[in-house]
Coordinates of C-alpha atoms in Angstrom, one line a residue:
Chain P
M1 CA 0.1 0.0 0.2
A2 CA 1.4 3.2 -1.1
I3 CA 1.7 6.0 1.5
A4 CA 0.6 9.7 1.3
S5 CA 3.5 12.1 1.4
P6 CA 2.8 15.2 3.8
Q7 CA 2.3 17.3 1.0
T8 CA -0.9 15.2 -0.2
R9 CA -2.1 14.7 3.0
Q10 CA -2.2 18.3 3.5
A11 CA -3.4 18.9 0.4
R12 CA -6.4 16.2 0.7
L13 CA -7.3 17.9 4.5
L14 CA -7.5 21.7 2.9
K15 CA -9.6 20.0 0.0
N16 CA -11.9 18.1 2.8
R17 CA -11.6 21.7 4.8
A18 CA -13.0 23.2 1.5
V19 CA -15.6 21.0 0.7
Q20 CA -16.8 20.9 4.5
R21 CA -17.2 24.7 4.5
F22 CA -19.4 24.5 1.1
L23 CA -21.9 22.2 2.5
E24 CA -22.2 24.2 5.9
S25 CA -23.0 27.4 3.5
T26 CA -26.6 27.7 2.7
S27 CA -26.6 30.1 0.0
G28 CA -24.0 27.6 -1.6
L29 CA -26.0 24.6 -1.5
I30 CA -29.3 26.9 -2.7
G31 CA -27.0 28.2 -5.6
L32 CA -25.7 24.7 -6.4
G33 CA -29.2 23.4 -6.6
L34 CA -30.5 26.4 -8.7
T35 CA -27.4 25.9 -11.2
L36 CA -27.9 22.2 -11.6
F37 CA -31.9 22.7 -12.4
I38 CA -30.9 25.2 -14.7
V39 CA -28.0 23.9 -16.3
L40 CA -30.1 20.2 -17.0
A41 CA -33.1 22.1 -18.2
A42 CA -31.2 24.1 -20.8
L43 CA -29.2 20.7 -21.5
L44 CA -32.1 18.2 -22.4
A45 CA -34.4 21.1 -23.6
P46 CA -34.6 19.2 -27.1
V47 CA -35.5 16.2 -25.5
L48 CA -37.9 17.2 -23.0
N49 CA -39.7 19.8 -24.9
P50 CA -39.8 18.6 -28.6
Y51 CA -41.1 21.9 -30.2
D52 CA -39.2 24.3 -32.3
P53 CA -39.1 27.3 -30.5
A54 CA -38.6 29.1 -34.3
T55 CA -41.2 27.5 -36.3
D56 CA -44.0 26.0 -33.7
R57 CA -46.7 28.7 -34.0
D58 CA -50.0 28.8 -33.4
Y59 CA -51.8 31.7 -34.5
A60 CA -55.2 30.8 -32.8
A61 CA -53.0 31.5 -29.6
R62 CA -51.8 35.0 -29.9
L63 CA -51.5 36.4 -26.5
Q64 CA -52.9 33.7 -25.0
G65 CA -52.5 33.6 -21.1
P66 CA -51.3 30.9 -19.3
S67 CA -53.2 27.5 -19.7
L68 CA -52.9 23.7 -19.7
E69 CA -51.9 23.9 -23.2
H70 CA -49.4 26.9 -22.9
W71 CA -48.2 26.7 -19.4
F72 CA -46.5 30.1 -19.9
G73 CA -49.4 31.2 -22.3
A74 CA -48.4 32.6 -25.9
D75 CA -46.5 35.6 -27.7
G76 CA -47.6 37.9 -30.1
L77 CA -46.6 35.4 -32.7
G78 CA -48.6 32.2 -31.0
R79 CA -45.5 31.2 -30.1
D80 CA -45.2 28.9 -26.5
I81 CA -43.6 31.0 -24.4
L82 CA -42.4 28.3 -22.1
T83 CA -40.6 26.6 -25.1
Q84 CA -39.1 30.3 -26.0
V85 CA -38.0 30.4 -22.3
W86 CA -36.9 27.2 -22.3
Y87 CA -34.5 27.3 -25.1
G88 CA -33.8 30.7 -24.4
L89 CA -32.2 29.9 -21.4
R90 CA -29.5 27.8 -23.7
T91 CA -28.8 30.6 -25.3
S92 CA -28.3 32.7 -22.5
L93 CA -26.2 30.2 -20.6
V94 CA -23.7 29.4 -23.2
I95 CA -23.2 33.4 -23.9
G96 CA -22.6 33.5 -20.5
L97 CA -20.3 30.7 -20.0
V98 CA -18.2 31.7 -23.3
A99 CA -18.1 35.3 -22.4
V100 CA -16.1 34.1 -19.1
L101 CA -14.2 32.1 -21.0
I102 CA -12.9 35.0 -22.9
G103 CA -12.7 37.6 -20.3
L104 CA -11.2 34.8 -18.3
L105 CA -8.4 33.9 -20.6
I106 CA -7.3 36.8 -21.8
G107 CA -7.4 38.7 -18.7
V108 CA -5.5 36.2 -16.6
A109 CA -3.1 36.3 -19.3
L110 CA -2.6 39.7 -19.1
G111 CA -2.7 39.6 -15.3
L112 CA 0.0 37.5 -15.0
A113 CA 2.2 39.2 -17.3
A114 CA 1.7 42.7 -15.3
G115 CA 2.1 41.3 -12.1
Y116 CA 5.3 39.1 -12.8
F117 CA 7.3 41.3 -15.5
R118 CA 6.2 44.5 -13.9
G119 CA 8.0 47.2 -15.9
W120 CA 6.6 49.0 -18.8
I121 CA 3.9 46.1 -19.7
E122 CA 2.6 46.6 -16.2
T123 CA 2.1 50.1 -17.2
V124 CA 0.5 49.6 -20.4
I125 CA -1.8 46.7 -19.4
G126 CA -2.7 49.3 -16.1
W127 CA -3.7 52.1 -18.4
L128 CA -5.5 49.7 -20.7
T129 CA -7.6 48.3 -17.3
D130 CA -8.3 52.1 -16.4
V131 CA -9.3 53.2 -19.8
M132 CA -11.7 49.5 -19.9
L133 CA -12.9 50.2 -16.7
A134 CA -14.0 54.1 -17.4
F135 CA -16.8 52.9 -19.2
P136 CA -20.1 51.9 -17.8
S137 CA -20.1 48.3 -18.5
I138 CA -23.4 48.1 -20.4
L139 CA -21.7 51.4 -22.5
L140 CA -18.6 49.2 -23.4
A141 CA -20.8 46.6 -24.2
I142 CA -22.8 48.9 -26.7
A143 CA -19.9 50.1 -28.0
V144 CA -18.4 46.7 -28.9
V145 CA -21.6 45.2 -31.1
T146 CA -21.9 48.7 -32.6
V147 CA -18.6 47.5 -34.2
T148 CA -19.4 44.0 -34.8
G149 CA -23.2 44.0 -35.3
P150 CA -25.9 42.7 -33.4
S151 CA -25.5 38.8 -33.3
V152 CA -24.7 35.8 -30.4
V153 CA -21.0 36.0 -31.1
S154 CA -21.2 39.9 -30.8
V155 CA -22.7 39.7 -27.8
M156 CA -20.3 36.8 -26.4
M157 CA -17.7 38.8 -27.7
A158 CA -18.8 42.0 -25.9
V159 CA -19.6 40.6 -22.2
G160 CA -16.4 38.9 -22.6
I161 CA -14.9 41.9 -23.1
V162 CA -16.0 43.7 -20.6
Q163 CA -15.0 41.1 -17.9
I164 CA -11.4 41.2 -18.7
P165 CA -10.0 44.6 -16.7
K166 CA -11.8 42.8 -13.4
F167 CA -9.9 39.6 -14.4
I168 CA -6.5 41.4 -14.8
R169 CA -7.0 43.3 -12.0
L170 CA -8.0 40.2 -9.8
T171 CA -4.7 38.3 -11.3
R172 CA -2.4 40.8 -10.8
S173 CA -2.8 41.5 -7.6
M174 CA -3.1 37.5 -6.4
V175 CA 0.8 37.6 -8.5
L176 CA 2.1 40.4 -6.7
S177 CA 1.4 39.2 -3.3
L178 CA 2.6 35.8 -4.4
R179 CA 5.8 36.4 -6.4
E180 CA 7.3 37.6 -3.2
Q181 CA 6.2 34.5 -1.0
E182 CA 9.1 32.3 0.2
F183 CA 7.7 29.3 -2.2
I184 CA 8.3 31.2 -5.2
Q185 CA 11.4 32.8 -4.1
T186 CA 12.8 28.8 -3.7
V187 CA 11.8 28.1 -7.3
R188 CA 13.6 30.9 -8.5
A189 CA 16.7 30.3 -6.8
F190 CA 16.8 26.8 -7.9
G191 CA 16.7 28.6 -11.5
A192 CA 12.9 28.3 -12.3
R193 CA 12.5 29.9 -15.9
P194 CA 9.2 32.2 -15.7
P195 CA 7.4 30.8 -17.9
R196 CA 7.7 27.8 -15.1
I197 CA 7.0 29.8 -12.2
V198 CA 4.3 31.3 -13.7
F199 CA 2.1 28.4 -14.9
L200 CA 3.5 25.8 -12.5
H201 CA 3.6 27.7 -9.6
I202 CA 1.9 31.1 -9.2
L203 CA -1.1 30.3 -11.7
P204 CA -2.2 26.8 -9.4
A205 CA -2.1 29.2 -6.2
S206 CA -4.3 31.8 -7.6
L207 CA -7.1 29.4 -8.4
A208 CA -9.4 29.3 -5.5
P209 CA -9.9 33.2 -6.2
L210 CA -10.3 32.8 -9.9
I211 CA -13.1 30.3 -9.5
V212 CA -14.8 32.3 -7.5
Q213 CA -15.0 35.4 -9.4
S214 CA -15.5 33.2 -12.7
T215 CA -18.3 31.8 -11.2
L216 CA -20.0 35.4 -10.1
A217 CA -19.0 36.6 -13.9
I218 CA -21.3 34.3 -15.2
G219 CA -24.2 35.8 -13.4
T220 CA -23.5 39.3 -14.0
S221 CA -22.5 38.5 -18.1
T222 CA -26.1 36.6 -18.4
L223 CA -27.7 39.9 -17.3
E224 CA -25.5 42.2 -19.0
A225 CA -26.1 39.8 -22.2
A226 CA -30.0 40.0 -21.3
G227 CA -29.4 43.6 -21.5
L228 CA -27.7 43.7 -24.8
G229 CA -30.6 41.4 -25.7
F230 CA -33.1 43.5 -24.1
L231 CA -31.7 47.2 -26.5
G232 CA -31.9 44.5 -29.6
L233 CA -28.1 44.0 -30.0
G234 CA -28.1 40.4 -28.9
A235 CA -29.6 37.2 -30.8
Q236 CA -31.5 37.9 -33.6
P237 CA -34.7 36.3 -34.3
P238 CA -35.9 33.2 -34.8
T239 CA -33.0 32.5 -31.9
P240 CA -34.9 32.6 -28.7
E241 CA -33.2 34.6 -25.9
L242 CA -34.3 36.0 -23.1
G243 CA -33.3 39.5 -23.2
T244 CA -34.8 39.8 -26.8
M245 CA -38.0 38.0 -25.8
L246 CA -38.4 41.0 -23.3
S247 CA -37.6 43.5 -25.9
D248 CA -40.0 42.2 -28.3
A249 CA -42.8 42.0 -25.4
F250 CA -41.9 45.6 -24.9
K251 CA -42.0 47.0 -28.2
G252 CA -44.8 44.9 -29.3
G253 CA -46.7 46.9 -26.3
Y254 CA -47.6 43.5 -25.2
S255 CA -45.8 43.8 -21.4
L256 CA -48.7 46.1 -20.9
T257 CA -51.9 44.1 -22.3
A258 CA -50.1 40.3 -21.5
P259 CA -47.9 40.8 -19.0
W260 CA -46.7 36.8 -19.0
T261 CA -45.0 37.9 -22.1
I262 CA -42.4 39.5 -19.9
V263 CA -43.1 37.5 -16.0
F264 CA -41.5 34.4 -17.3
P265 CA -38.3 35.4 -19.4
G266 CA -37.9 38.1 -16.6
L267 CA -38.3 35.3 -13.8
F268 CA -35.4 32.8 -15.7
I269 CA -33.0 35.7 -16.1
T270 CA -33.6 36.3 -12.6
L271 CA -33.0 32.7 -11.6
T272 CA -30.1 32.1 -13.3
V273 CA -28.2 35.4 -12.2
L274 CA -29.5 34.4 -8.6
A275 CA -28.1 30.7 -9.1
F276 CA -24.6 31.6 -10.3
N277 CA -24.5 34.3 -7.3
L278 CA -25.3 32.4 -4.8
L279 CA -22.8 29.6 -5.8
G280 CA -20.3 31.7 -6.1
D281 CA -21.1 33.4 -2.6
G282 CA -20.7 29.6 -0.9
L283 CA -17.4 28.6 -3.2
R284 CA -16.0 31.8 -1.7
D285 CA -17.2 30.9 1.8
A286 CA -15.6 27.5 1.0
L287 CA -12.2 28.3 -0.7
D288 CA -11.8 32.1 0.3
P289 CA -12.9 32.4 3.8
K290 CA -10.9 35.3 4.2
G291 CA -12.7 37.0 1.5
S292 CA -15.9 36.1 2.4
R293 CA -17.9 38.5 5.2
Chain I
M1 CA -3.8 68.3 -0.6
G2 CA -3.5 71.2 -3.4
R3 CA -0.6 68.9 -4.6
Y4 CA -2.4 65.9 -4.5
I5 CA -5.3 67.1 -6.7
L6 CA -3.2 68.3 -9.1
R7 CA -1.1 64.8 -9.3
R8 CA -4.9 63.1 -9.6
L9 CA -5.8 65.6 -12.2
L10 CA -2.6 64.6 -14.0
Q11 CA -3.2 61.3 -13.8
L12 CA -6.7 61.6 -15.6
V13 CA -5.1 62.6 -18.7
P14 CA -3.7 59.3 -19.7
V15 CA -7.2 57.7 -19.3
L16 CA -9.1 60.5 -20.7
L17 CA -6.7 59.8 -23.8
G18 CA -7.1 56.5 -23.9
I19 CA -11.0 56.7 -23.7
S20 CA -11.1 59.1 -26.8
L21 CA -8.5 56.2 -28.5
L22 CA -11.0 53.7 -27.8
V23 CA -14.2 55.3 -29.1
F24 CA -12.5 57.0 -32.1
A25 CA -11.1 53.6 -32.9
F26 CA -14.6 52.1 -32.5
L27 CA -16.1 54.1 -35.1
H28 CA -13.0 53.3 -37.4
L29 CA -13.5 49.6 -36.8
I30 CA -17.0 49.1 -38.2
P31 CA -16.6 46.8 -41.0
G32 CA -17.2 48.5 -44.2
D33 CA -17.9 52.4 -45.0
P34 CA -19.2 54.4 -42.0
A35 CA -21.0 56.2 -44.3
V36 CA -22.5 53.5 -46.3
T37 CA -23.4 51.8 -43.3
M38 CA -25.1 55.0 -41.6
L39 CA -26.8 55.9 -44.9
G40 CA -27.9 52.3 -46.0
D41 CA -27.2 50.0 -48.9
R42 CA -29.6 51.5 -51.2
A43 CA -27.9 55.4 -50.7
T44 CA -26.4 56.8 -54.0
P45 CA -22.4 57.1 -54.4
D46 CA -23.0 60.9 -54.5
A47 CA -24.7 61.1 -51.1
V48 CA -22.1 58.9 -49.2
E49 CA -19.4 60.4 -50.8
K50 CA -20.7 63.9 -49.2
L51 CA -21.3 62.2 -45.7
R52 CA -17.8 61.1 -45.8
E53 CA -16.5 64.3 -46.8
R54 CA -18.8 65.6 -43.8
M55 CA -17.4 63.3 -41.3
G56 CA -13.8 63.8 -42.5
L57 CA -13.3 60.0 -43.4
N58 CA -11.4 60.9 -46.7
E59 CA -8.5 62.7 -44.1
P60 CA -5.5 60.3 -43.2
L61 CA -6.4 58.3 -39.8
P62 CA -3.9 59.9 -37.6
L63 CA -5.2 63.5 -38.6
Q64 CA -8.6 62.5 -38.6
Y65 CA -8.0 61.2 -34.5
L66 CA -6.4 64.6 -34.1
T67 CA -9.0 66.4 -35.2
F68 CA -11.6 64.4 -33.2
L69 CA -9.7 65.5 -30.2
G70 CA -9.2 69.0 -30.9
N71 CA -13.1 68.9 -31.5
L72 CA -13.5 66.8 -28.3
L73 CA -11.6 69.6 -26.3
R74 CA -13.8 72.4 -27.6
F75 CA -16.8 70.0 -26.4
D76 CA -17.4 69.7 -30.0
L77 CA -18.7 66.2 -30.4
G78 CA -20.1 66.3 -34.1
T79 CA -23.6 66.2 -35.7
S80 CA -26.4 63.9 -35.2
I81 CA -26.7 62.4 -38.8
F82 CA -30.7 61.6 -38.5
T83 CA -31.7 65.5 -36.8
G84 CA -28.4 67.7 -37.9
V85 CA -28.4 68.7 -34.1
P86 CA -25.4 69.4 -32.8
I87 CA -24.5 66.4 -30.3
S88 CA -23.1 68.8 -27.7
K89 CA -26.6 70.7 -27.8
E90 CA -28.2 67.1 -27.5
I91 CA -26.2 66.5 -24.4
L92 CA -26.7 69.6 -22.4
Q93 CA -30.5 69.5 -23.4
R94 CA -30.6 65.9 -22.3
W95 CA -28.1 65.7 -19.2
P96 CA -31.0 67.7 -16.6
A97 CA -33.1 64.5 -17.1
T98 CA -30.4 62.4 -16.5
F99 CA -28.9 63.7 -13.7
E100 CA -32.2 64.6 -11.9
L101 CA -33.5 60.8 -12.2
S102 CA -30.0 59.5 -11.3
V103 CA -29.9 61.7 -8.1
V104 CA -33.1 60.7 -6.7
A105 CA -32.7 57.2 -7.8
M106 CA -29.2 57.2 -5.7
A107 CA -31.3 59.1 -2.7
I108 CA -33.5 56.5 -2.8
A109 CA -30.8 53.8 -2.5
L110 CA -29.1 55.8 0.4
V111 CA -32.0 55.8 2.6
I112 CA -33.3 52.3 2.2
G113 CA -29.9 51.1 1.7
I114 CA -27.9 52.4 4.5
P115 CA -30.2 51.9 7.0
A116 CA -31.2 48.2 5.7
G117 CA -27.4 47.5 6.2
V118 CA -27.2 48.9 9.9
V119 CA -29.8 46.8 11.3
A120 CA -28.6 44.0 9.4
A121 CA -25.2 44.0 11.0
V122 CA -26.6 44.9 14.6
R123 CA -29.1 42.4 14.4
K124 CA -26.6 39.7 12.7
N125 CA -28.2 36.4 11.5
S126 CA -31.4 37.3 12.4
L127 CA -34.4 37.4 10.4
V128 CA -34.3 41.1 9.8
D129 CA -30.7 40.4 8.5
N130 CA -31.5 37.4 6.4
L131 CA -34.3 39.1 4.7
A132 CA -32.1 42.3 3.7
M133 CA -29.8 40.3 2.4
G134 CA -31.9 37.9 0.6
G135 CA -33.3 40.9 -0.8
S136 CA -30.0 42.6 -1.6
L137 CA -28.8 39.4 -3.2
L138 CA -32.3 39.4 -5.5
G139 CA -31.9 43.1 -6.2
V140 CA -28.2 42.3 -7.9
S141 CA -29.8 39.5 -9.8
M142 CA -32.5 41.0 -11.0
P143 CA -33.0 42.8 -14.9
V144 CA -33.7 46.5 -14.2
Y145 CA -35.4 47.0 -16.9
W146 CA -37.6 43.6 -16.0
L147 CA -38.6 45.6 -12.8
G148 CA -39.6 48.7 -14.6
L149 CA -41.6 46.6 -16.9
L150 CA -43.3 44.7 -14.0
L151 CA -43.8 48.2 -11.7
V152 CA -45.1 50.2 -15.1
Y153 CA -47.4 47.1 -15.5
L154 CA -48.8 47.3 -12.2
F155 CA -48.9 51.2 -10.7
A156 CA -49.5 52.8 -14.3
V157 CA -51.4 50.1 -16.1
N158 CA -53.6 47.9 -13.7
L159 CA -54.0 50.9 -10.4
Q160 CA -53.5 53.5 -12.9
W161 CA -51.9 55.1 -9.5
L162 CA -48.7 56.7 -11.5
P163 CA -48.1 57.7 -15.3
P164 CA -45.9 55.0 -17.2
S165 CA -43.5 57.2 -19.2
G166 CA -42.5 60.6 -19.4
R167 CA -41.0 63.4 -17.2
I168 CA -44.1 65.6 -16.4
G169 CA -47.8 65.3 -17.9
I170 CA -48.5 66.5 -21.8
N171 CA -51.1 68.8 -20.6
A172 CA -48.5 70.4 -17.9
S173 CA -48.1 74.4 -18.5
F174 CA -44.7 74.8 -17.0
A175 CA -41.7 76.5 -18.2
P176 CA -38.9 74.7 -17.2
I177 CA -36.0 77.2 -16.6
T178 CA -32.6 74.8 -15.5
G179 CA -33.9 71.8 -16.9
F180 CA -33.8 70.5 -13.8
F181 CA -37.9 70.1 -13.4
L182 CA -37.9 69.3 -9.4
L183 CA -35.4 72.5 -8.8
D184 CA -37.6 74.0 -11.3
S185 CA -40.8 74.0 -9.9
L186 CA -40.0 74.9 -6.4
I187 CA -38.3 78.0 -7.8
Q188 CA -41.7 78.6 -9.5
G189 CA -43.6 77.8 -6.1
D190 CA -45.2 75.8 -8.9
F191 CA -46.9 72.5 -6.7
K192 CA -49.3 71.5 -8.6
A193 CA -46.1 71.0 -11.3
L194 CA -44.2 69.7 -8.5
G195 CA -46.9 66.7 -7.9
D196 CA -46.6 66.0 -11.5
V197 CA -43.1 65.9 -11.7
L198 CA -42.5 64.0 -8.7
S199 CA -45.2 61.4 -10.1
H200 CA -43.3 61.0 -12.8
L201 CA -39.9 60.4 -11.2
I202 CA -41.2 57.6 -8.7
L203 CA -41.2 54.5 -11.0
P204 CA -38.3 54.8 -13.3
A205 CA -36.0 56.7 -9.8
L206 CA -37.5 53.4 -7.7
T207 CA -36.3 51.2 -11.1
L208 CA -32.9 52.6 -11.1
S209 CA -32.3 52.6 -7.4
T210 CA -32.7 49.1 -6.9
I211 CA -28.9 48.0 -7.7
P212 CA -26.9 50.6 -5.8
L213 CA -29.7 49.9 -2.9
A214 CA -28.9 46.4 -3.0
I215 CA -25.1 47.3 -3.0
L216 CA -25.2 49.9 -0.5
A217 CA -27.4 47.5 2.0
R218 CA -24.1 44.5 1.5
I219 CA -21.5 47.0 2.0
T220 CA -22.8 49.1 4.8
R221 CA -23.2 45.5 6.3
S222 CA -20.1 44.5 5.8
A223 CA -18.5 47.7 7.0
M224 CA -20.5 48.0 10.3
L225 CA -19.9 44.3 11.0
E226 CA -15.7 44.8 11.0
V227 CA -16.3 48.0 12.8
L228 CA -18.4 46.8 15.4
S229 CA -15.8 43.9 16.3
Q230 CA -13.1 46.7 17.0
D231 CA -11.9 47.7 20.3
Y232 CA -12.9 51.4 20.4
I233 CA -16.6 50.1 20.2
R234 CA -16.1 47.6 23.5
T235 CA -14.7 50.6 25.1
A236 CA -17.5 52.8 24.1
R237 CA -19.9 50.1 25.2
S238 CA -18.1 49.4 28.6
K239 CA -18.2 52.9 29.6
G240 CA -22.0 52.7 29.7
L241 CA -22.5 54.7 26.2
K242 CA -26.3 54.1 25.0
E243 CA -26.4 51.5 22.3
F244 CA -28.2 53.9 20.0
W245 CA -25.1 56.5 20.2
V246 CA -22.4 53.7 19.9
I247 CA -23.8 52.4 16.4
G248 CA -25.1 55.7 15.5
K249 CA -22.0 58.0 16.3
H250 CA -18.9 55.9 17.1
A251 CA -19.8 52.7 14.7
L252 CA -21.7 54.4 11.6
K253 CA -19.2 57.4 10.9
N254 CA -16.4 55.2 11.0
A255 CA -17.6 52.4 8.4
M256 CA -19.1 55.3 5.9
L257 CA -15.6 55.4 4.0
P258 CA -15.9 52.2 1.8
V259 CA -19.4 53.1 1.7
V260 CA -18.9 56.4 0.2
T261 CA -16.4 54.6 -2.2
I262 CA -19.2 52.7 -3.5
I263 CA -22.1 55.7 -3.7
G264 CA -19.6 57.3 -6.3
L265 CA -18.8 54.1 -8.1
E266 CA -22.3 53.4 -8.5
F267 CA -23.7 57.2 -9.2
G268 CA -21.1 56.8 -11.6
T269 CA -23.0 53.9 -13.2
L270 CA -26.2 55.0 -12.4
L271 CA -25.7 57.8 -15.2
G272 CA -24.6 55.6 -18.0
G273 CA -26.4 52.5 -17.0
A274 CA -29.8 54.4 -17.1
I275 CA -29.6 53.5 -21.1
L276 CA -31.9 50.5 -19.8
T277 CA -34.4 52.2 -17.5
E278 CA -34.9 55.4 -19.7
T279 CA -36.0 53.3 -22.9
I280 CA -38.5 51.8 -20.4
F281 CA -39.9 55.0 -19.1
S282 CA -39.5 56.9 -22.4
W283 CA -37.3 59.4 -20.1
P284 CA -36.0 61.9 -22.4
G285 CA -32.0 61.5 -21.1
I286 CA -28.6 60.5 -22.4
G287 CA -29.4 57.1 -22.1
S288 CA -32.6 56.9 -24.1
W289 CA -31.2 58.9 -26.7
I290 CA -27.8 56.9 -27.0
Y291 CA -30.6 53.8 -27.2
G292 CA -32.2 55.5 -30.1
G293 CA -29.0 56.4 -31.6
I294 CA -28.3 52.9 -31.6
L295 CA -31.7 51.6 -33.4
Q296 CA -31.0 54.6 -36.1
R297 CA -27.1 53.6 -36.5
D298 CA -26.5 57.7 -35.8
Y299 CA -23.0 56.8 -35.1
P300 CA -21.8 60.2 -33.8
V301 CA -24.6 59.9 -31.6
V302 CA -23.5 56.7 -29.9
Q303 CA -20.0 57.9 -29.9
G304 CA -21.0 61.0 -28.6
G305 CA -22.8 60.0 -25.6
V306 CA -20.3 57.3 -24.7
V307 CA -17.4 59.4 -24.6
F308 CA -19.5 62.0 -22.3
V309 CA -21.1 59.4 -20.1
A310 CA -17.2 58.1 -19.6
F311 CA -15.7 61.0 -18.9
V312 CA -18.2 62.2 -16.2
F313 CA -17.7 58.8 -14.6
V314 CA -14.2 59.3 -14.0
L315 CA -14.7 62.6 -12.9
V316 CA -17.3 61.3 -10.3
N317 CA -14.7 58.9 -9.2
L318 CA -12.4 61.8 -8.8
I319 CA -14.5 63.6 -6.7
V320 CA -15.1 60.6 -4.7
D321 CA -11.3 60.1 -4.1
L322 CA -10.8 63.4 -3.4
S323 CA -13.7 63.5 -0.9
Y324 CA -11.9 61.2 1.2
A325 CA -9.2 63.8 2.6
F326 CA -12.6 65.6 4.3
L327 CA -14.2 62.2 5.4
D328 CA -10.7 60.5 6.9
P329 CA -8.3 62.9 8.2
R330 CA -6.0 59.7 8.9
I331 CA -5.3 59.5 5.2
Q332 CA -2.0 61.3 4.3
Y333 CA -1.8 63.1 0.7
K334 CA 1.8 62.7 -0.1

């Protein structure tokens, strides 16, 4: 039987403690449950709900309220709102995830470079961060979509770009505090080259706050993406998207006469954002207890 | 202190230059000819050429940027393609509406958010704390425009208590002086107009206040919790000071520094974030104007609006930084 080294044992102990702390966090557990529900619903949409959100229309049911046939009612084109919301959730989730991935990859790379190399690299990246943060996020996203034209891909890029400076700041501050620590100095003294130090030692040590930030960022990205959809800059018809559904209901005036056209899409945006916010809070309690208040 | 202000002002220069460069780049990154994009595919080559000439698009890029920068310094942001009205004039006309809405929204956020945060901290882990923090989490998770639509449906359409849109009733005989309707109606002693203006403000301001309210409640709570665990609070209590004074005088004052930072940041965001709320309530401010610019592909409007809001955002943050000197004498400005 192999005997675990002290380091492995310590790592396992830390992991167990983190899992225990997560299990004790009510918000984390509710967030996990909600996230699983939303992700599963989005994944299983085509299996559980065989209607095509774009083409299945029932003009006779136009603007009909919730009923046994149409649980969430029907929209101005006679489309089933439940089906639309269900598929819209898929679009919104994919946008949120890809946007965070864009922000994470670019932001972490720039943050690592700024924090490790310092000097002019840090100055330039710091300047870029300040300039990007000088725009209220929705305006920066609007500016990006104005350039790229409204589409799902544009929204992913726009919302992803908005996330970049936040990840740069977080990663840079992590690197700055880690690079002076003894274990990094030791690795450096042994002659390790910068890429090795950054990717094998500094990055793994920064993972916990990055995971927490990414989870919370999925929530904000989903919210911002829906905002762009509401402004008509998001997914274009017939692709269902929650923000675009609200936009259609608002522009068509249905929000004043047929409230179900706004209640359900908005409710599911809120649930999705809430799920990731709660999950992020729980993860912070578990992984970064000093950061949680 | 004077040197600190000067240094902070100098630090602004590269950021402001960056903003102008970014906004300039956006217009020029638009694929294809901006003139064609604005006029549509069916525009005649002659019309396209005229617009290119008017927008200075035939000049070399660096020269175009310098012209743009020079114009910016003179607050000349070009003219709207569709209305022909100068952008700066439009901004000055619409600014009071956005500013008034943001101030009232922030006032609502302060009046509800800070007490909620204090009570939540004092009664930590109680039902009140859980309700306040749950509500605050919901506030940051909810799309504001959705809340706006729901409020309009409930209070304007269903109950008919409040008007659904605009700044003042269409039949109101009211001549604004400053453009800040609340102030104008007060100056003129026109209380009928004041009531009308207030009734129009309530729904959009409530909608816009959701996010700052939620964030302020959270930050106040955590700042208060931190302060309440300090030794001097224990000393204040042990010398028999009433709890009201311990919380109100000793704790709250010291917990306010992070809260002021957030107020500044959120106020800046409100000025820019009002785009969604203004759209829902047809509020004639900067936000709904930018939205109109997006719909009509009126790029000078989008460009001018975005650059203006970003500048205001940066200035608000500067004011917050400088206000620290007055709030916390411990901070040394070297």
